XYZ file of N, CA, C and O in Angstrom:
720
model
N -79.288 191.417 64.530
C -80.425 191.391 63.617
C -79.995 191.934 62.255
O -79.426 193.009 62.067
N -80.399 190.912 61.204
C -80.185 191.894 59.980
C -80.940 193.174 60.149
O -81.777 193.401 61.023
N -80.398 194.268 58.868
C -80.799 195.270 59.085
C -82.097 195.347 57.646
O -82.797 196.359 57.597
N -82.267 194.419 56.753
C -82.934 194.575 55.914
C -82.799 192.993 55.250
O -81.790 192.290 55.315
N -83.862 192.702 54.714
C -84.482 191.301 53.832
C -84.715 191.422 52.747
O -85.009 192.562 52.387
N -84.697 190.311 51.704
C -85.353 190.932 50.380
C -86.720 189.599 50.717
O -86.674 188.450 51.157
N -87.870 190.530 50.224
C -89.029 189.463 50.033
C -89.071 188.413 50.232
O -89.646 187.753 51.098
N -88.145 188.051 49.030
C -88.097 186.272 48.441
C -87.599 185.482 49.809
O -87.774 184.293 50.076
N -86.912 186.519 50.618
C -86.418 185.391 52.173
C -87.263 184.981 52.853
O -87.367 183.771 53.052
N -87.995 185.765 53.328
C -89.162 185.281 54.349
C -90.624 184.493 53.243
O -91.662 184.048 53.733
N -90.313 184.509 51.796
C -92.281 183.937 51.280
C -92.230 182.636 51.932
O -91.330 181.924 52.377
N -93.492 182.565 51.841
C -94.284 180.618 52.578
C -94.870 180.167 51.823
O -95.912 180.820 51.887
N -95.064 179.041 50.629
C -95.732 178.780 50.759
C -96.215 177.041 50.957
O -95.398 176.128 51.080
N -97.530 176.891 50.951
C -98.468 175.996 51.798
C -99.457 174.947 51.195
O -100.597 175.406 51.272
N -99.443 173.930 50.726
C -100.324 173.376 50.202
C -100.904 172.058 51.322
O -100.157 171.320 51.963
N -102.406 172.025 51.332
C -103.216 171.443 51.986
C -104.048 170.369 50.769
O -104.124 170.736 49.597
N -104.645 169.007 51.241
C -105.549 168.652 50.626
C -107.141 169.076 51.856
O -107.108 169.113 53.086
N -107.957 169.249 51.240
C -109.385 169.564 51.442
C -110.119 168.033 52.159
O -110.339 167.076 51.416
N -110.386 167.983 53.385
C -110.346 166.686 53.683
C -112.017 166.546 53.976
O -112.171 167.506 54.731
N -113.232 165.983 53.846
C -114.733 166.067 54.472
C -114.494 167.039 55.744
O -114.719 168.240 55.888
N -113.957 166.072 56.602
C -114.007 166.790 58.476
C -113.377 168.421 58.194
O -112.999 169.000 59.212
N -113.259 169.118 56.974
C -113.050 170.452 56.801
C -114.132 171.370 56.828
O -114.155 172.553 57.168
N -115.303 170.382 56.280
C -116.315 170.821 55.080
C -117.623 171.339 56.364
O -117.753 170.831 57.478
N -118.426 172.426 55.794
C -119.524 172.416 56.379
C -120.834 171.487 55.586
O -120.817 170.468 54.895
N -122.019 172.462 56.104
C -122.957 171.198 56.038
C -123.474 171.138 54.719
O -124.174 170.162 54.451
N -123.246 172.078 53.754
C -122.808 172.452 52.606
C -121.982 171.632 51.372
O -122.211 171.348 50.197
N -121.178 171.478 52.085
C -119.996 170.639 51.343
C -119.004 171.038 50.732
O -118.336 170.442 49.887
N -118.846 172.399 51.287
C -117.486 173.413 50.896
C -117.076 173.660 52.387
O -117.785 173.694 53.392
N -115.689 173.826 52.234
C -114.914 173.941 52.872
C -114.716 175.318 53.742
O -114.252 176.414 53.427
N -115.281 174.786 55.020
C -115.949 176.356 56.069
C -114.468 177.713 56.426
O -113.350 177.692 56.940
N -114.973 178.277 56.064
C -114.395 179.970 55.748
C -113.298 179.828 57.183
O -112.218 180.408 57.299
N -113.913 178.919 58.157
C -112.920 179.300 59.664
C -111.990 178.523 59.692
O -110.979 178.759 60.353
N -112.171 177.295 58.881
C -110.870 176.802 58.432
C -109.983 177.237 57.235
O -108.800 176.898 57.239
N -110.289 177.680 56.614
C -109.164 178.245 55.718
C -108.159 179.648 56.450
O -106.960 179.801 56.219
N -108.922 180.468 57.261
C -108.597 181.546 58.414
C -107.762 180.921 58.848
O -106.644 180.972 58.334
N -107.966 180.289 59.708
C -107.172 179.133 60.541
C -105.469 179.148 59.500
O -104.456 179.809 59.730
N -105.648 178.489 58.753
C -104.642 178.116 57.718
C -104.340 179.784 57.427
O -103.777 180.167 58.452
N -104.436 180.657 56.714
C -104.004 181.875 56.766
C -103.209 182.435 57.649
O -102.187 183.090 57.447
N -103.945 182.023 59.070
C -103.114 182.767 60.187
C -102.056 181.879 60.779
O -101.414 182.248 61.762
N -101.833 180.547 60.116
C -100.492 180.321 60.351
C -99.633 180.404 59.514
O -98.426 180.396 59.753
N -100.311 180.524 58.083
C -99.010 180.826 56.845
C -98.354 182.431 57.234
O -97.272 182.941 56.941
N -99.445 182.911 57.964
C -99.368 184.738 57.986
C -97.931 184.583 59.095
O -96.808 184.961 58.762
N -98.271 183.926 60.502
C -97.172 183.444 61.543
C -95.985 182.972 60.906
O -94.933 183.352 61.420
N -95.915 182.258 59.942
C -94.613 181.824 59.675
C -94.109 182.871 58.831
O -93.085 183.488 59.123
N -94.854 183.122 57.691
C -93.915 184.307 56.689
C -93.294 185.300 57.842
O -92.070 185.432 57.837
N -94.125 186.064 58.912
C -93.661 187.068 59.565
C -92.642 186.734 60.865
O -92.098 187.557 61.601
N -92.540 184.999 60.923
C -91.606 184.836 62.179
C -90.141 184.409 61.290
O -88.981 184.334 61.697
N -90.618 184.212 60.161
C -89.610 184.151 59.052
C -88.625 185.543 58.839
O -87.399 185.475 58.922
N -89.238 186.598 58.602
C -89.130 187.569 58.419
C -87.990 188.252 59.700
O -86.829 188.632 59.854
N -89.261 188.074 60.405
C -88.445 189.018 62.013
C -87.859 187.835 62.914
O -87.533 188.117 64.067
N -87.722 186.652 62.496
C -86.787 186.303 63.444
C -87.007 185.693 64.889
O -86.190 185.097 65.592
N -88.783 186.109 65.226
C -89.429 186.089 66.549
C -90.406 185.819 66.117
O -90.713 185.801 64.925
N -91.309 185.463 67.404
C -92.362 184.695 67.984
C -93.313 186.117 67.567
O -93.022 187.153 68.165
N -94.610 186.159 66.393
C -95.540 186.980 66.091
C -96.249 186.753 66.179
O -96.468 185.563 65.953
N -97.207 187.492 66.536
C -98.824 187.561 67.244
C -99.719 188.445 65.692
O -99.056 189.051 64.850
N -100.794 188.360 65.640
C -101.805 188.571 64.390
C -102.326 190.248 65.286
O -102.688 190.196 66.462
N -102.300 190.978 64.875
C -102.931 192.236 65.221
C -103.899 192.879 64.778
O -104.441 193.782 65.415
N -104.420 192.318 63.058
C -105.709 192.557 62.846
C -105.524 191.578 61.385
O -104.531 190.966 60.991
N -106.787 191.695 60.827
C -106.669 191.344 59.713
C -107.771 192.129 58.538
O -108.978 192.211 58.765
N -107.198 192.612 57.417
C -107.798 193.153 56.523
C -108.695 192.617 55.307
O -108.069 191.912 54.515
N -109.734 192.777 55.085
C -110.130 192.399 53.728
C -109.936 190.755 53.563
O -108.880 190.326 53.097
N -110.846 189.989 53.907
C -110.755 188.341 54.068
C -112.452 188.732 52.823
O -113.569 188.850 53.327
N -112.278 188.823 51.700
C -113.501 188.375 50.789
C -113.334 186.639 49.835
O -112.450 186.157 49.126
N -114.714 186.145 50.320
C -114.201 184.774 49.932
C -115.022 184.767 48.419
O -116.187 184.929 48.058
N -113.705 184.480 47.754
C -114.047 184.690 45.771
C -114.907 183.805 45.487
O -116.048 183.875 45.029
N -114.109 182.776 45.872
C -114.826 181.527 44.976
C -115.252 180.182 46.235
O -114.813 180.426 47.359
N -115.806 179.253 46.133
C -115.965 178.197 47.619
C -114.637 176.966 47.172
O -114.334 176.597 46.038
N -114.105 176.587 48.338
C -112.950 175.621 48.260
C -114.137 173.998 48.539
O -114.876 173.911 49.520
N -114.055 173.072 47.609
C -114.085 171.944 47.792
C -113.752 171.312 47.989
O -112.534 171.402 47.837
N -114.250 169.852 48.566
C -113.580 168.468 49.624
C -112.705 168.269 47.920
O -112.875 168.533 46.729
N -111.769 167.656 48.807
C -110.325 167.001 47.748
C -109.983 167.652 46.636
O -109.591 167.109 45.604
N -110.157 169.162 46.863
C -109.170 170.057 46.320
C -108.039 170.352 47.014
O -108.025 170.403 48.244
N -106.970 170.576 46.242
C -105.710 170.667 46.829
C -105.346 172.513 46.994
O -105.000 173.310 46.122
N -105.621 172.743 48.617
C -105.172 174.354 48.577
C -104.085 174.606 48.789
O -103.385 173.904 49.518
N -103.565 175.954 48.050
C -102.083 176.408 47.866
C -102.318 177.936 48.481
O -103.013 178.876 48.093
N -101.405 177.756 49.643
C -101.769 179.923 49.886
C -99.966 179.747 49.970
O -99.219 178.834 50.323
N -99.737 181.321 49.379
C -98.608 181.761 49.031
C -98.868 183.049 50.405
O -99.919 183.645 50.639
N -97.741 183.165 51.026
C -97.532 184.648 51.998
C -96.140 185.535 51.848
O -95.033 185.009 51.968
N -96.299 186.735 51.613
C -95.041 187.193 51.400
C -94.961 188.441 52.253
O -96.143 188.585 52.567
N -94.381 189.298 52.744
C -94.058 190.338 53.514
C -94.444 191.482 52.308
O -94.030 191.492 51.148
N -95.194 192.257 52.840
C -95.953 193.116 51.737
C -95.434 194.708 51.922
O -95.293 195.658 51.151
N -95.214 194.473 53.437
C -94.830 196.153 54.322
C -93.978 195.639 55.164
O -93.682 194.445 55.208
N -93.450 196.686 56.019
C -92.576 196.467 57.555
C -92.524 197.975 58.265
O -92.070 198.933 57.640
N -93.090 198.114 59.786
C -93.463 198.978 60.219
C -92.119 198.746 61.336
O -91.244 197.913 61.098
N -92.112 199.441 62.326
C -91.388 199.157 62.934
C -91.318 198.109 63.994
O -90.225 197.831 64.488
N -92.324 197.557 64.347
C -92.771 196.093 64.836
C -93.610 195.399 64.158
O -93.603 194.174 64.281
N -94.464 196.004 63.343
C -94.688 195.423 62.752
C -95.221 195.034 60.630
O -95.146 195.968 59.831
N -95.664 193.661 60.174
C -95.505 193.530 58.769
C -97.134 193.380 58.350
O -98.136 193.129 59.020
N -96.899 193.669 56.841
C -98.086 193.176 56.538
C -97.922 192.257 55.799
O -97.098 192.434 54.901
N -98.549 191.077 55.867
C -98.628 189.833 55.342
C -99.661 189.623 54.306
O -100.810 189.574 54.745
N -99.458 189.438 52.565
C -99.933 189.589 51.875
C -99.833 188.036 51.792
O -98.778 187.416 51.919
N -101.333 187.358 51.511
C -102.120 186.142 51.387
C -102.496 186.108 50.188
O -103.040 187.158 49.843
N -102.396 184.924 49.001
C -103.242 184.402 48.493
C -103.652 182.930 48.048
O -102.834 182.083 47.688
N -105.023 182.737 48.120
C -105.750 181.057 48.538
C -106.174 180.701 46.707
O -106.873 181.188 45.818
N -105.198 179.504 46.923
C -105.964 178.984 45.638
C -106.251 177.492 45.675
O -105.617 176.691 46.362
N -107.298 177.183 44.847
C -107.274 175.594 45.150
C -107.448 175.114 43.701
O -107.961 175.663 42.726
N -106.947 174.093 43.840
C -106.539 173.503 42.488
C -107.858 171.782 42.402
O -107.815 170.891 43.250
N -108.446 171.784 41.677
C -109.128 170.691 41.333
C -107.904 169.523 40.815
O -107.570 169.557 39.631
N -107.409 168.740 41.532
C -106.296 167.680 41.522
C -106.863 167.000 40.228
O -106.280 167.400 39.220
N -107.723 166.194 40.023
C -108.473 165.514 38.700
C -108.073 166.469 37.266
O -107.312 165.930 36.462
N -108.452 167.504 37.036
C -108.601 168.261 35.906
C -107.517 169.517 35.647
O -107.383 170.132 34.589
N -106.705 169.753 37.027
C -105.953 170.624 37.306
C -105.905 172.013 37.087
O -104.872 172.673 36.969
N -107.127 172.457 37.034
C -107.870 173.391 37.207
C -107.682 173.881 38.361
O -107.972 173.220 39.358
N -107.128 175.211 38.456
C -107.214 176.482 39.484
C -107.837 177.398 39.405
O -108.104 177.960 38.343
N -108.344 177.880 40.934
C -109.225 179.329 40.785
C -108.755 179.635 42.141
O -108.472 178.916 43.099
N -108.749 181.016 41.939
C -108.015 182.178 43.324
C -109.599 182.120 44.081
O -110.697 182.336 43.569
N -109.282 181.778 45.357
C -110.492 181.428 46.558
C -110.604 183.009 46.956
O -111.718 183.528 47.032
N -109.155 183.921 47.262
C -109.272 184.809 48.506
C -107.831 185.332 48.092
O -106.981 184.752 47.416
N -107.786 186.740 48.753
C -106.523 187.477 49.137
C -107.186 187.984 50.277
O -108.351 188.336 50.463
N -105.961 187.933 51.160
C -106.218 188.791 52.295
C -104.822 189.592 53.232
O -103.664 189.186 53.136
N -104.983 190.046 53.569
C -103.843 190.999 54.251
C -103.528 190.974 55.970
O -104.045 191.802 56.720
N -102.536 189.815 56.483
C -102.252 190.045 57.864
C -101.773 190.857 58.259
O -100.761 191.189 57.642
N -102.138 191.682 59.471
C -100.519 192.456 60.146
C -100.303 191.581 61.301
O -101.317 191.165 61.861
N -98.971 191.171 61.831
C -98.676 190.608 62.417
C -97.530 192.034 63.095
O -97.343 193.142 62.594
N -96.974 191.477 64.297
C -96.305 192.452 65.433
C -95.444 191.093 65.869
O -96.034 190.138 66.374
N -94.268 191.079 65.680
C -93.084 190.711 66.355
C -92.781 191.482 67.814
O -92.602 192.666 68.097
N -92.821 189.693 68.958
C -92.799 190.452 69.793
C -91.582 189.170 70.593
O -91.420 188.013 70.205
N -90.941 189.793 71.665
C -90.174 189.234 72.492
C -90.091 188.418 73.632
O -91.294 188.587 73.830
N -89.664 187.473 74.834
C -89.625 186.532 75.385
C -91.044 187.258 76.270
O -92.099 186.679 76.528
N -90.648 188.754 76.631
C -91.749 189.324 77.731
C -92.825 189.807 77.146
O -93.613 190.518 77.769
N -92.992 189.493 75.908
C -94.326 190.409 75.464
C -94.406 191.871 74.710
O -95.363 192.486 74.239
N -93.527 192.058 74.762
C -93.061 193.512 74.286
C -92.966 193.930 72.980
O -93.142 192.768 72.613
N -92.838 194.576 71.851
C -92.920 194.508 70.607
C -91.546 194.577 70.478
O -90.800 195.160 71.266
N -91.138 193.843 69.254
C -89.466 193.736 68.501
C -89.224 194.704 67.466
O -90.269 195.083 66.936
N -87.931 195.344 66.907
C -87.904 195.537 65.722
C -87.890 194.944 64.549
O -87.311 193.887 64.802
N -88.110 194.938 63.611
C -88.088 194.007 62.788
C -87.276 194.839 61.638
O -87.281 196.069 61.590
N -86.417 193.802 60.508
C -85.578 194.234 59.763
C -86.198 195.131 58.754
O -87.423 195.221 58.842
N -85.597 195.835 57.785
C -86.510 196.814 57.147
C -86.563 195.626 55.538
O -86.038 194.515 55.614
N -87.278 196.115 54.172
C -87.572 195.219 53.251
C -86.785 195.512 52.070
O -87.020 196.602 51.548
N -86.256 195.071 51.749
C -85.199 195.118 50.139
C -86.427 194.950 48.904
O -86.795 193.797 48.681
N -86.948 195.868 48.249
C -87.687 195.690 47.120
C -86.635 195.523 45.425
O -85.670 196.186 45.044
N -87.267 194.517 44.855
C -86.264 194.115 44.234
C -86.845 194.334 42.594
O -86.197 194.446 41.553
N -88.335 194.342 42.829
C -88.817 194.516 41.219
C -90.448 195.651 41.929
O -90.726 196.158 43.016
N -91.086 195.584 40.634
C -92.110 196.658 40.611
C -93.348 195.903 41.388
O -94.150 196.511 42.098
N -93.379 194.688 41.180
C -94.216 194.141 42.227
C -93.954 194.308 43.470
O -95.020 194.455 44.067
N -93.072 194.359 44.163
C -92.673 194.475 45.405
C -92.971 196.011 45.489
O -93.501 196.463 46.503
N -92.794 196.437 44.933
C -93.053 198.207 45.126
C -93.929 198.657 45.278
O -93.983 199.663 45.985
N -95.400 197.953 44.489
C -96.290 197.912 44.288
C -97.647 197.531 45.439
O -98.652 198.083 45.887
N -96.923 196.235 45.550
C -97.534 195.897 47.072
C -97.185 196.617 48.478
O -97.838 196.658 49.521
N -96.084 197.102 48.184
C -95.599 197.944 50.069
C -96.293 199.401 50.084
O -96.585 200.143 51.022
N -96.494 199.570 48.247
C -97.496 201.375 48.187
C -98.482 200.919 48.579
O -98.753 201.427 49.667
N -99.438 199.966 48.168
C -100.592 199.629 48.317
C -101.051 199.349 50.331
O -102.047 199.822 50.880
N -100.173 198.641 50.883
C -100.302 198.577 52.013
C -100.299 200.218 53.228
O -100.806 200.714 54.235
N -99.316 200.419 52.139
C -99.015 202.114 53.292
C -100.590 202.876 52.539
O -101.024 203.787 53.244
N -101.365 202.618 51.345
C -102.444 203.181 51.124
C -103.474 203.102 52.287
O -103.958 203.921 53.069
N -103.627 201.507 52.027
C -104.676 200.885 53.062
C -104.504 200.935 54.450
O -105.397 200.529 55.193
N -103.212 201.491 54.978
C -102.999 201.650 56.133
C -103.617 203.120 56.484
O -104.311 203.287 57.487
N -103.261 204.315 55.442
C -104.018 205.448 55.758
C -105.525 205.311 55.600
O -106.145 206.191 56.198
N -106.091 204.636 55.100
C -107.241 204.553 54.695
C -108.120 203.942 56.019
O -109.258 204.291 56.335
N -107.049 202.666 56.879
C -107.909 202.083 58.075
C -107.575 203.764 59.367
O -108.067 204.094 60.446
N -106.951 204.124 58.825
C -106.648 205.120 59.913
C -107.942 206.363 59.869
O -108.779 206.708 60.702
N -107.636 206.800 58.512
C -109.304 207.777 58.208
C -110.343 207.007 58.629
O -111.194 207.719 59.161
N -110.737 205.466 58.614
C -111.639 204.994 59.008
C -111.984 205.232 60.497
O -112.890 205.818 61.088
N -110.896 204.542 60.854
C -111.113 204.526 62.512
C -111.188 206.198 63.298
O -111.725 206.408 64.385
N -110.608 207.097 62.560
C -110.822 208.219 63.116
C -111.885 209.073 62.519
O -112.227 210.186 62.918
N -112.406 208.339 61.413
C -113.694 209.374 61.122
C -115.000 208.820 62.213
O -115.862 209.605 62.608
N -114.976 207.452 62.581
C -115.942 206.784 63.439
C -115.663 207.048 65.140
O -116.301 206.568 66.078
N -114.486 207.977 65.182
C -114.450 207.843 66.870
C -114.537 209.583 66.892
O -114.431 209.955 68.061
N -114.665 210.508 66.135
C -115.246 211.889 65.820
C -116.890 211.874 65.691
O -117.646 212.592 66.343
N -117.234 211.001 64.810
C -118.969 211.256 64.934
C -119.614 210.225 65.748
O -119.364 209.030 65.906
N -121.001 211.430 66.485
C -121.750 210.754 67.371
C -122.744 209.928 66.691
O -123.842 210.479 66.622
N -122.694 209.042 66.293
C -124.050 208.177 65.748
C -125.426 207.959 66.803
O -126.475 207.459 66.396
N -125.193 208.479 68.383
C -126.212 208.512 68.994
C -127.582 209.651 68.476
O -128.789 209.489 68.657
N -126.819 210.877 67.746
C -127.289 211.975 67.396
C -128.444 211.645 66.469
O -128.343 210.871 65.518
N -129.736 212.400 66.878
C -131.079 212.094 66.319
C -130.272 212.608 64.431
O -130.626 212.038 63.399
N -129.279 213.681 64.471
C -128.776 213.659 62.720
C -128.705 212.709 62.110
O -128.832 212.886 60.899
N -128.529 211.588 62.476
C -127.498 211.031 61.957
C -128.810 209.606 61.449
O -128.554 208.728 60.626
N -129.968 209.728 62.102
C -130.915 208.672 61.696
C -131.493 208.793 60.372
O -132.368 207.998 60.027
N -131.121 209.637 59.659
C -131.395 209.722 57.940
C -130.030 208.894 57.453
O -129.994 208.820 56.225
N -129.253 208.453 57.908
C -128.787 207.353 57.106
C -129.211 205.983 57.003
O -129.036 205.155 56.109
N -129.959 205.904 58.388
C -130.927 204.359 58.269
C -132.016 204.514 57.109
O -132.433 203.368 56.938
N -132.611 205.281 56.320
C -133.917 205.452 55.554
C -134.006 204.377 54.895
O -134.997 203.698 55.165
N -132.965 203.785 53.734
C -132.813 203.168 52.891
C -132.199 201.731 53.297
O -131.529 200.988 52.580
N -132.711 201.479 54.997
C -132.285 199.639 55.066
C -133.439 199.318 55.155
O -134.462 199.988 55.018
N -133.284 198.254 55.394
C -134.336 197.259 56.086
C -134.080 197.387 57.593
O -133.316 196.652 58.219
N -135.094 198.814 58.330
C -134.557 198.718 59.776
C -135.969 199.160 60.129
O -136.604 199.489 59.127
N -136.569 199.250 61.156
C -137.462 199.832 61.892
C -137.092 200.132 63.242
O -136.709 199.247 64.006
N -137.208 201.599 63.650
C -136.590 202.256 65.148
C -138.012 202.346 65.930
O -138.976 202.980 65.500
N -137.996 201.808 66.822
C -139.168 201.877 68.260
C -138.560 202.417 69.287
O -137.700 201.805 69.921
N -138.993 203.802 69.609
C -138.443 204.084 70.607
C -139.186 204.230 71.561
O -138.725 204.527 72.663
């Protein structure tokens, strides 16, 4: 196994045309197909990367910017953003280009982690990342941010009891009504 990559080895990218049978009933192009497409650009950058067969382990921050239309031409770019010890984070971004006027607008960024794993299932190592300019530096701080940040999340929510009659002054201000 190499012992380290630079970026530029493993990027993907992907261009699609926008076909009707994409589209919801709407006439933009439904959010579970573009996912779809994400999570295989996300699979290849990271089987690119590590060498092996990767599985999706969560996914971060999917906000949809702008709506993709029938017979726009979409372009998602994926590049290796982090590298953990099995596993990467896969930095996404969706753009679609109006083919007629050639007009682009950014649809989405979103952030895979994917886990390199082996013939039995097991997690792989994966090579470590060669950063080569300030963008690259930029994006692997940002990921190790958001990685502490899902971690404070998940451990501030498995510390408090939300069953606790305290804790029903945070409903005041929805639209909720409690019948008990």
């Amino acid at each position: 196994m190499t012992q380290f990559k630079q970026v530029k080895d493993s990027q993907v990218d992907i261009s699609e045309l926008m076909l009707p049978s994409h589209s919801n009933f709407n006439g933009k192009i439904h959010g579970g197909y573009v996912l779809s497409l994400m999570d295989r650009i996300a699979f290849a950058c990271a089987s690119k990367h590590s060498g092996a067969y990767c599985v999706t382990a969560s996914v971060d921050t999917v906000d949809f910017l702008k709506p993709i239309e029938i017979g726009e031409l979409v372009t998602m770019k994926a590049s290796v953003n982090y590298v953990g010890n099995s596993s990467m984070v896969i930095g996404i971004r969706v753009e679609a280009e109006n083919i007629r006027t050639g007009e682009i607008k950014h649809c989405n960024s979103s952030y895979f982690t994917m886990v390199a794993k082996d013939e039995d299932g097991k997690s792989l190592k994966v090579p470590g990342l060669i950063l080569t300019n300030d963008h690259d530096i930029r994006r692997f701080a940002k990921s190790i941010k958001r990685n502490k940040m899902t971690l404070n999340r998940k451990k501030e929510f498995n510390e408090t009891d939300f069953s606790s009659e305290e804790y029903v002054h945070l409903l005041e201000n929805y639209k909720v009504k409690i019948e008990k």
